[in-house]
Every structure is written in structure tokens, then in C-alpha cells.
Amino acid sequence: MNGKVALVTGASSGIGLATAERLVGAGFTVYGTSRRGAAAAKAAFEMLALDVTSDASVEAVVGDVLRRAGRIDLLVNNAGFGVGLAGDEESSVAQAQAIFDTNFFGTVRMTRAVVPHMRRQGAGRILNMGSGLGIAPMPYMAIYSASKHALEGYSESLDHELRTRGVRVVVIEPYVTKTPFDANLLEPDAKIDAYEATRAALNKRYLEVVAAGDAPEAVAAVVLKAATAARPKLRYPVGRVSTLQLLRRFAPWLVDAGIRKDLRLDARIAASSGVKP
Ligand code: NDP
């Protein structure tokens, strides 16, 4: 991959950092980004300041990489965050829009800034960081899950548009991964007392699941595979997401029942409302 240039958003920690390092190891010239720029981390790659929610910031960083490296072969749209587990009505519309502004429109902004260049080049690859929650629902994280579902539809549509121009669009679908993601979850900004007990119990359960999650390096290995495959697939599930995909397609009732059972949704709601499940 010597001479190939990669731009990785959200490379200051977690999956983005592991991905950028893996790409450096494979011979890519890597530009990573963080809202804090070079101050974010001592890295084996150049770190640039970028806020994916700002059109001006996106234009500036893509222009900067093109000026310095002369090309972009690979864009990894990885920057993202969520709100801690909470009832959907416990987040204001403004907070819901903020999640979409980074997770979905951040990807759209970056993609639109890079595509004209890749189109002229006649080659390029765009990897969008989806999630298992982009193919299955996640109660009490509905907006985050919706933002990842949106990425699926966007990526698949765009791949059809760009394939004949030499540009491929791919979704990486990690399972729960041990990163600072949970520490960076926003507090819901419109808390409702009736959800208090459920919210506390689900957040506790979530931390247990994260502790048993995949290492970010496992996702980075899949990213490298998707970045270098001669004929990339549209979707790259990581770890248990492959099983989830199969169940979702062939036994969706098992996914429905499994989510309710794992999160003890019927028992919890019965306990807080006094209604028997
Ligand atoms: P981290 O919190 O470790 O990383 C998130 C990264 O996104 C940081 O580098 C952060 O950079 C960056 N970021 C956040 N907001 C912005 C913004 N507005 N502009 C630019 N950069 C931003 O979490 P993960 O590594 O876990 O998450 C990476 C991606 O993986 C996300 O898209 C997440 O949804 C997805 N994912 C995570 C899973 C998990 O279980 N951890 C599972 C499935 C998918 P900085 O704060 O320095 O600006």
C-alpha cells in the first residue's frame, strides 16, 4: 500500500486510533483527525484538527490533505458518539439532531468533500463506520441506532452511484468494542423520573457488555481487509454481528425476543408500572 493515502476521522482514540495505526503498519500514509488536532494524542501518523459537524472544517482538512499528499485513496468515516442509554423522550430534538450531525451528516460532509477528487482520480474507497445497531434495533438508544441505520442506506445507495467511476463505498459493522465510547456518551438532556430505575439498570448492564466486548484492533483488522480487498463487499460485519445478520434475515422473531429477554424489558416495565407482563 506504499504511496496510498488514507484519511481517518475520529482517530484520537478507540477504533479510529487502532485503524489509523493498522493502516500505517500496512504502508498507507495516514492523516488522522480529532477536534483537538495534534494535541489529541502522540500518534504514529499526522493528526489534523477536524470537526465533522462544520462544513468549513471539513473543506479545510480535505484541502489540506490534498495539498500535502496530492491524493486521497481511502476515507474512513469513523467519528461518532451517542447518548447514554435512556428513553427516547429523554433526549431533546436538538440532542437527537446533534447525534445525526456527527454520525450521519458528518459522514455525508466528508464524503461529498472527497468524492469529486476520487471521481477525477477514477479510484478510491470510502469506509463508513456502521454498527451492529445499524442492522438491529437498540431500545433506549433509538436515535444512535437510527443514525447507524441511516448510514447503511446511504452507503448502499452511494456505492451504486460511484461503482462505475472506480469508487467503492463500504460499511464496517462492529459489535460492542472496548473503547472510550461509553465514557464519551452524552447524558440525556431531558430526563424523566419514570425512566430513572430502567436507565440506571440498563447502563449497568451496558458496562458489563462493553467489558466483554471486542478489542478495537479486531475492528481495525477488518477495516484493513475492506480497504485492500480487490473486490470489496458492501458490508463487513465484525465478530458476533455476522450471527446477528443471519438471525435478522432468517429468524427475526428470535432477535426480537432475544433483545427483550437480554435487557429484561418486560420485567422492568412491569416492575416500574405495576402492570403484569
Ligand atoms: P471513541 O469515543 O473512542 O472515538 C470517537 C472518535 O470520534 C474520537 O476520536 C472523537 O474525536 C471523534 N469525534 C466525535 N465527535 C466528533 C466530531 N464532531 N468531529 C470530529 N471527530 C469527532 O469511540 P469508538 O472508537 O468506539 O467509536 C468510533 C466509531 O465506532 C463511532 O462511529 C461509533 O459509533 C462506532 N462504533 C463503536 C462501537 C463500540 O462498541 N465502541 C460499536 C459499533 C460502532 P475527538 O473527541 O478527539 O474530536
mmCIF file of N, CA, C and O and ligand atoms in Angstrom, residues 9-16 33-36 40 50-53 77-81 102-103 129-132 144 148 173-181 184 206 210, ligand 1:
data_model
loop_
_atom_site.group_PDB
_atom_site.id
_atom_site.type_symbol
_atom_site.label_atom_id
_atom_site.label_comp_id
_atom_site.label_asym_id
_atom_site.label_seq_id
_atom_site.Cartn_x
_atom_site.Cartn_y
_atom_site.Cartn_z
ATOM 1 N N THR A 9 -11.228 9.750 10.144
ATOM 2 C CA THR A 9 -11.809 10.710 11.096
ATOM 3 C C THR A 9 -11.948 10.037 12.465
ATOM 4 O O THR A 9 -12.108 8.829 12.573
ATOM 5 N N GLY A 10 -11.884 10.871 13.515
ATOM 6 C CA GLY A 10 -12.028 10.336 14.880
ATOM 7 C C GLY A 10 -10.914 9.375 15.232
ATOM 8 O O GLY A 10 -11.158 8.280 15.749
ATOM 9 N N ALA A 11 -9.658 9.805 14.970
ATOM 10 C CA ALA A 11 -8.512 8.904 15.170
ATOM 11 C C ALA A 11 -7.809 9.141 16.500
ATOM 12 O O ALA A 11 -6.704 8.659 16.710
ATOM 13 N N SER A 12 -8.443 9.873 17.417
ATOM 14 C CA SER A 12 -7.776 10.188 18.688
ATOM 15 C C SER A 12 -7.880 9.054 19.692
ATOM 16 O O SER A 12 -7.139 9.021 20.669
ATOM 17 N N SER A 13 -8.823 8.126 19.497
ATOM 18 C CA SER A 13 -8.980 7.024 20.462
ATOM 19 C C SER A 13 -9.723 5.861 19.816
ATOM 20 O O SER A 13 -10.186 5.951 18.670
ATOM 21 N N GLY A 14 -9.824 4.771 20.564
ATOM 22 C CA GLY A 14 -10.688 3.656 20.190
ATOM 23 C C GLY A 14 -10.434 3.081 18.799
ATOM 24 O O GLY A 14 -9.295 2.853 18.378
ATOM 25 N N ILE A 15 -11.537 2.854 18.086
ATOM 26 C CA ILE A 15 -11.477 2.190 16.778
ATOM 27 C C ILE A 15 -10.695 3.028 15.766
ATOM 28 O O ILE A 15 -9.919 2.493 14.971
ATOM 29 N N GLY A 16 -10.883 4.343 15.787
ATOM 30 C CA GLY A 16 -10.202 5.225 14.825
ATOM 31 C C GLY A 16 -8.697 5.187 15.005
ATOM 32 O O GLY A 16 -7.943 5.111 14.018
ATOM 33 N N THR A 33 -7.716 12.440 12.308
ATOM 34 C CA THR A 33 -8.302 13.706 12.748
ATOM 35 C C THR A 33 -8.889 13.593 14.148
ATOM 36 O O THR A 33 -9.278 12.516 14.597
ATOM 37 N N SER A 34 -8.945 14.760 14.795
ATOM 38 C CA SER A 34 -9.596 14.912 16.104
ATOM 39 C C SER A 34 -10.010 16.366 16.192
ATOM 40 O O SER A 34 -9.377 17.228 15.570
ATOM 41 N N ARG A 35 -11.054 16.633 16.982
ATOM 42 C CA ARG A 35 -11.411 18.054 17.151
ATOM 43 C C ARG A 35 -10.284 18.819 17.831
ATOM 44 O O ARG A 35 -10.182 20.018 17.706
ATOM 45 N N ARG A 36 -9.424 18.098 18.563
ATOM 46 C CA ARG A 36 -8.309 18.764 19.270
ATOM 47 C C ARG A 36 -7.032 18.822 18.439
ATOM 48 O O ARG A 36 -6.010 19.292 18.910
ATOM 49 N N ALA A 40 -4.366 15.927 20.454
ATOM 50 C CA ALA A 40 -5.211 14.801 20.878
ATOM 51 C C ALA A 40 -4.404 13.591 21.339
ATOM 52 O O ALA A 40 -4.756 12.950 22.316
ATOM 53 N N LEU A 50 -10.191 18.569 13.111
ATOM 54 C CA LEU A 50 -11.409 18.458 12.291
ATOM 55 C C LEU A 50 -12.627 18.304 13.188
ATOM 56 O O LEU A 50 -12.642 17.493 14.113
ATOM 57 N N ASP A 51 -13.653 19.095 12.886
ATOM 58 C CA ASP A 51 -14.975 18.873 13.471
ATOM 59 C C ASP A 51 -15.898 18.525 12.307
ATOM 60 O O ASP A 51 -16.161 19.370 11.438
ATOM 61 N N VAL A 52 -16.371 17.287 12.281
ATOM 62 C CA VAL A 52 -17.157 16.844 11.115
ATOM 63 C C VAL A 52 -18.537 17.514 11.049
ATOM 64 O O VAL A 52 -19.249 17.351 10.065
ATOM 65 N N THR A 53 -18.908 18.258 12.100
ATOM 66 C CA THR A 53 -20.195 18.967 12.056
ATOM 67 C C THR A 53 -20.059 20.345 11.401
ATOM 68 O O THR A 53 -21.042 21.066 11.271
ATOM 69 N N ASN A 77 -14.730 7.058 7.462
ATOM 70 C CA ASN A 77 -15.637 7.919 8.231
ATOM 71 C C ASN A 77 -15.962 7.211 9.540
ATOM 72 O O ASN A 77 -16.866 6.374 9.606
ATOM 73 N N ASN A 78 -15.199 7.559 10.572
ATOM 74 C CA ASN A 78 -15.299 6.818 11.836
ATOM 75 C C ASN A 78 -15.842 7.664 12.987
ATOM 76 O O ASN A 78 -16.399 7.117 13.940
ATOM 77 N N ALA A 79 -15.718 8.993 12.922
ATOM 78 C CA ALA A 79 -16.112 9.855 14.055
ATOM 79 C C ALA A 79 -17.572 9.595 14.420
ATOM 80 O O ALA A 79 -18.432 9.518 13.537
ATOM 81 N N GLY A 80 -17.836 9.441 15.710
ATOM 82 C CA GLY A 80 -19.223 9.199 16.111
ATOM 83 C C GLY A 80 -19.366 9.168 17.620
ATOM 84 O O GLY A 80 -18.387 8.979 18.349
ATOM 85 N N PHE A 81 -20.577 9.342 18.085
ATOM 86 C CA PHE A 81 -20.872 9.257 19.518
ATOM 87 C C PHE A 81 -22.363 8.965 19.711
ATOM 88 O O PHE A 81 -23.133 8.941 18.751
ATOM 89 N N THR A 102 -23.183 14.488 13.661
ATOM 90 C CA THR A 102 -21.849 13.868 13.629
ATOM 91 C C THR A 102 -21.901 12.513 12.907
ATOM 92 O O THR A 102 -21.200 12.294 11.913
ATOM 93 N N ASN A 103 -22.756 11.609 13.380
ATOM 94 C CA ASN A 103 -22.702 10.220 12.895
ATOM 95 C C ASN A 103 -23.133 10.088 11.432
ATOM 96 O O ASN A 103 -22.553 9.310 10.686
ATOM 97 N N MET A 129 -18.153 3.817 9.242
ATOM 98 C CA MET A 129 -18.226 3.027 10.469
ATOM 99 C C MET A 129 -19.678 2.908 10.907
ATOM 100 O O MET A 129 -20.239 3.822 11.495
ATOM 101 N N GLY A 130 -20.270 1.774 10.550
ATOM 102 C CA GLY A 130 -21.643 1.499 10.980
ATOM 103 C C GLY A 130 -21.605 0.850 12.348
ATOM 104 O O GLY A 130 -20.783 1.206 13.204
ATOM 105 N N SER A 131 -22.468 -0.138 12.547
ATOM 106 C CA SER A 131 -22.552 -0.788 13.854
ATOM 107 C C SER A 131 -23.508 -1.965 13.731
ATOM 108 O O SER A 131 -24.370 -1.980 12.838
ATOM 109 N N GLY A 132 -23.390 -2.925 14.654
ATOM 110 C CA GLY A 132 -24.431 -3.954 14.741
ATOM 111 C C GLY A 132 -25.782 -3.290 14.972
ATOM 112 O O GLY A 132 -26.826 -3.817 14.580
ATOM 113 N N TYR A 144 -29.307 6.860 18.275
ATOM 114 C CA TYR A 144 -27.993 6.366 17.850
ATOM 115 C C TYR A 144 -28.177 5.234 16.838
ATOM 116 O O TYR A 144 -27.551 5.223 15.772
ATOM 117 N N LYS A 148 -27.123 4.963 12.686
ATOM 118 C CA LYS A 148 -26.325 3.904 12.045
ATOM 119 C C LYS A 148 -27.146 3.189 10.960
ATOM 120 O O LYS A 148 -26.594 2.756 9.952
ATOM 121 N N GLU A 173 -19.222 -3.004 10.267
ATOM 122 C CA GLU A 173 -20.265 -3.161 11.288
ATOM 123 C C GLU A 173 -19.690 -3.804 12.558
ATOM 124 O O GLU A 173 -19.807 -5.022 12.752
ATOM 125 N N PRO A 174 -19.077 -2.983 13.437
ATOM 126 C CA PRO A 174 -18.507 -3.577 14.652
ATOM 127 C C PRO A 174 -19.589 -4.022 15.633
ATOM 128 O O PRO A 174 -20.681 -3.477 15.657
ATOM 129 N N TYR A 175 -19.232 -5.046 16.427
ATOM 130 C CA TYR A 175 -20.015 -5.435 17.596
ATOM 131 C C TYR A 175 -19.549 -4.511 18.734
ATOM 132 O O TYR A 175 -18.692 -3.648 18.533
ATOM 133 N N VAL A 176 -20.068 -4.702 19.929
ATOM 134 C CA VAL A 176 -19.634 -3.879 21.069
ATOM 135 C C VAL A 176 -18.105 -3.976 21.197
ATOM 136 O O VAL A 176 -17.550 -5.074 21.197
ATOM 137 N N THR A 177 -17.455 -2.831 21.286
ATOM 138 C CA THR A 177 -15.993 -2.778 21.265
ATOM 139 C C THR A 177 -15.505 -1.985 22.475
ATOM 140 O O THR A 177 -16.096 -0.963 22.825
ATOM 141 N N LYS A 178 -14.408 -2.483 23.073
ATOM 142 C CA LYS A 178 -13.888 -1.827 24.276
ATOM 143 C C LYS A 178 -13.112 -0.569 23.899
ATOM 144 O O LYS A 178 -11.947 -0.648 23.478
ATOM 145 N N THR A 179 -13.755 0.587 23.993
ATOM 146 C CA THR A 179 -13.142 1.876 23.652
ATOM 147 C C THR A 179 -13.667 2.912 24.645
ATOM 148 O O THR A 179 -14.568 2.606 25.435
ATOM 149 N N PRO A 180 -13.188 4.148 24.561
ATOM 150 C CA PRO A 180 -13.754 5.189 25.434
ATOM 151 C C PRO A 180 -15.168 5.633 25.005
ATOM 152 O O PRO A 180 -15.700 6.600 25.527
ATOM 153 N N PHE A 181 -15.793 4.906 24.054
ATOM 154 C CA PHE A 181 -17.122 5.289 23.549
ATOM 155 C C PHE A 181 -18.113 5.508 24.700
ATOM 156 O O PHE A 181 -18.826 6.517 24.727
ATOM 157 N N ASN A 184 -17.598 8.594 26.587
ATOM 158 C CA ASN A 184 -17.921 9.801 25.808
ATOM 159 C C ASN A 184 -19.415 9.939 25.499
ATOM 160 O O ASN A 184 -19.815 10.877 24.807
ATOM 161 N N TYR A 206 -25.038 -2.395 30.310
ATOM 162 C CA TYR A 206 -24.265 -1.978 29.143
ATOM 163 C C TYR A 206 -22.758 -2.027 29.450
ATOM 164 O O TYR A 206 -21.958 -2.512 28.647
ATOM 165 N N VAL A 210 -19.845 -4.064 27.532
ATOM 166 C CA VAL A 210 -18.649 -3.416 26.967
ATOM 167 C C VAL A 210 -17.383 -4.105 27.492
ATOM 168 O O VAL A 210 -16.437 -4.355 26.738
HETATM 169 P P1 NDP B 1 -14.357 6.834 20.805
HETATM 170 O O1 NDP B 1 -15.171 7.711 21.695
HETATM 171 O O2 NDP B 1 -13.100 6.235 21.334
HETATM 172 O O3 NDP B 1 -13.991 7.588 19.452
HETATM 173 C C1 NDP B 1 -14.819 8.503 18.841
HETATM 174 C C2 NDP B 1 -13.991 9.382 17.935
HETATM 175 O O4 NDP B 1 -14.872 10.262 17.244
HETATM 176 C C3 NDP B 1 -12.996 10.229 18.696
HETATM 177 O O5 NDP B 1 -11.749 10.151 18.047
HETATM 178 C C4 NDP B 1 -13.561 11.639 18.598
HETATM 179 O O6 NDP B 1 -12.518 12.578 18.446
HETATM 180 C C5 NDP B 1 -14.328 11.569 17.296
HETATM 181 N N1 NDP B 1 -15.394 12.568 17.198
HETATM 182 C C6 NDP B 1 -16.536 12.649 17.930
HETATM 183 N N2 NDP B 1 -17.266 13.709 17.531
HETATM 184 C C7 NDP B 1 -16.579 14.304 16.513
HETATM 185 C C8 NDP B 1 -16.809 15.431 15.674
HETATM 186 N N3 NDP B 1 -17.909 16.199 15.773
HETATM 187 N N4 NDP B 1 -15.885 15.748 14.723
HETATM 188 C C9 NDP B 1 -14.762 15.006 14.602
HETATM 189 N N5 NDP B 1 -14.479 13.926 15.373
HETATM 190 C C10 NDP B 1 -15.386 13.584 16.312
HETATM 191 O O7 NDP B 1 -15.372 5.667 20.340
HETATM 192 P P2 NDP B 1 -15.210 4.431 19.341
HETATM 193 O O8 NDP B 1 -13.826 4.271 18.882
HETATM 194 O O9 NDP B 1 -15.891 3.301 19.976
HETATM 195 O O10 NDP B 1 -16.156 4.921 18.143
HETATM 196 C C11 NDP B 1 -15.696 5.053 16.810
HETATM 197 C C12 NDP B 1 -16.849 4.732 15.875
HETATM 198 O O11 NDP B 1 -17.214 3.369 16.036
HETATM 199 C C13 NDP B 1 -18.117 5.546 16.123
HETATM 200 O O12 NDP B 1 -18.695 5.902 14.887
HETATM 201 C C14 NDP B 1 -19.023 4.551 16.849
HETATM 202 O O13 NDP B 1 -20.385 4.840 16.643
HETATM 203 C C15 NDP B 1 -18.610 3.252 16.173
HETATM 204 N N6 NDP B 1 -18.931 2.033 16.914
HETATM 205 C C16 NDP B 1 -18.467 1.835 18.181
HETATM 206 C C17 NDP B 1 -18.784 0.669 18.854
HETATM 207 C C18 NDP B 1 -18.337 0.427 20.272
HETATM 208 O O14 NDP B 1 -18.886 -0.506 20.923
HETATM 209 N N7 NDP B 1 -17.369 1.159 20.793
HETATM 210 C C19 NDP B 1 -19.591 -0.397 18.236
HETATM 211 C C20 NDP B 1 -20.027 -0.084 16.897
HETATM 212 C C21 NDP B 1 -19.688 1.085 16.265
HETATM 213 P P3 NDP B 1 -12.256 13.868 19.371
HETATM 214 O O15 NDP B 1 -13.152 13.742 20.593
HETATM 215 O O16 NDP B 1 -10.806 13.776 19.695
HETATM 216 O O17 NDP B 1 -12.612 15.003 18.489
#
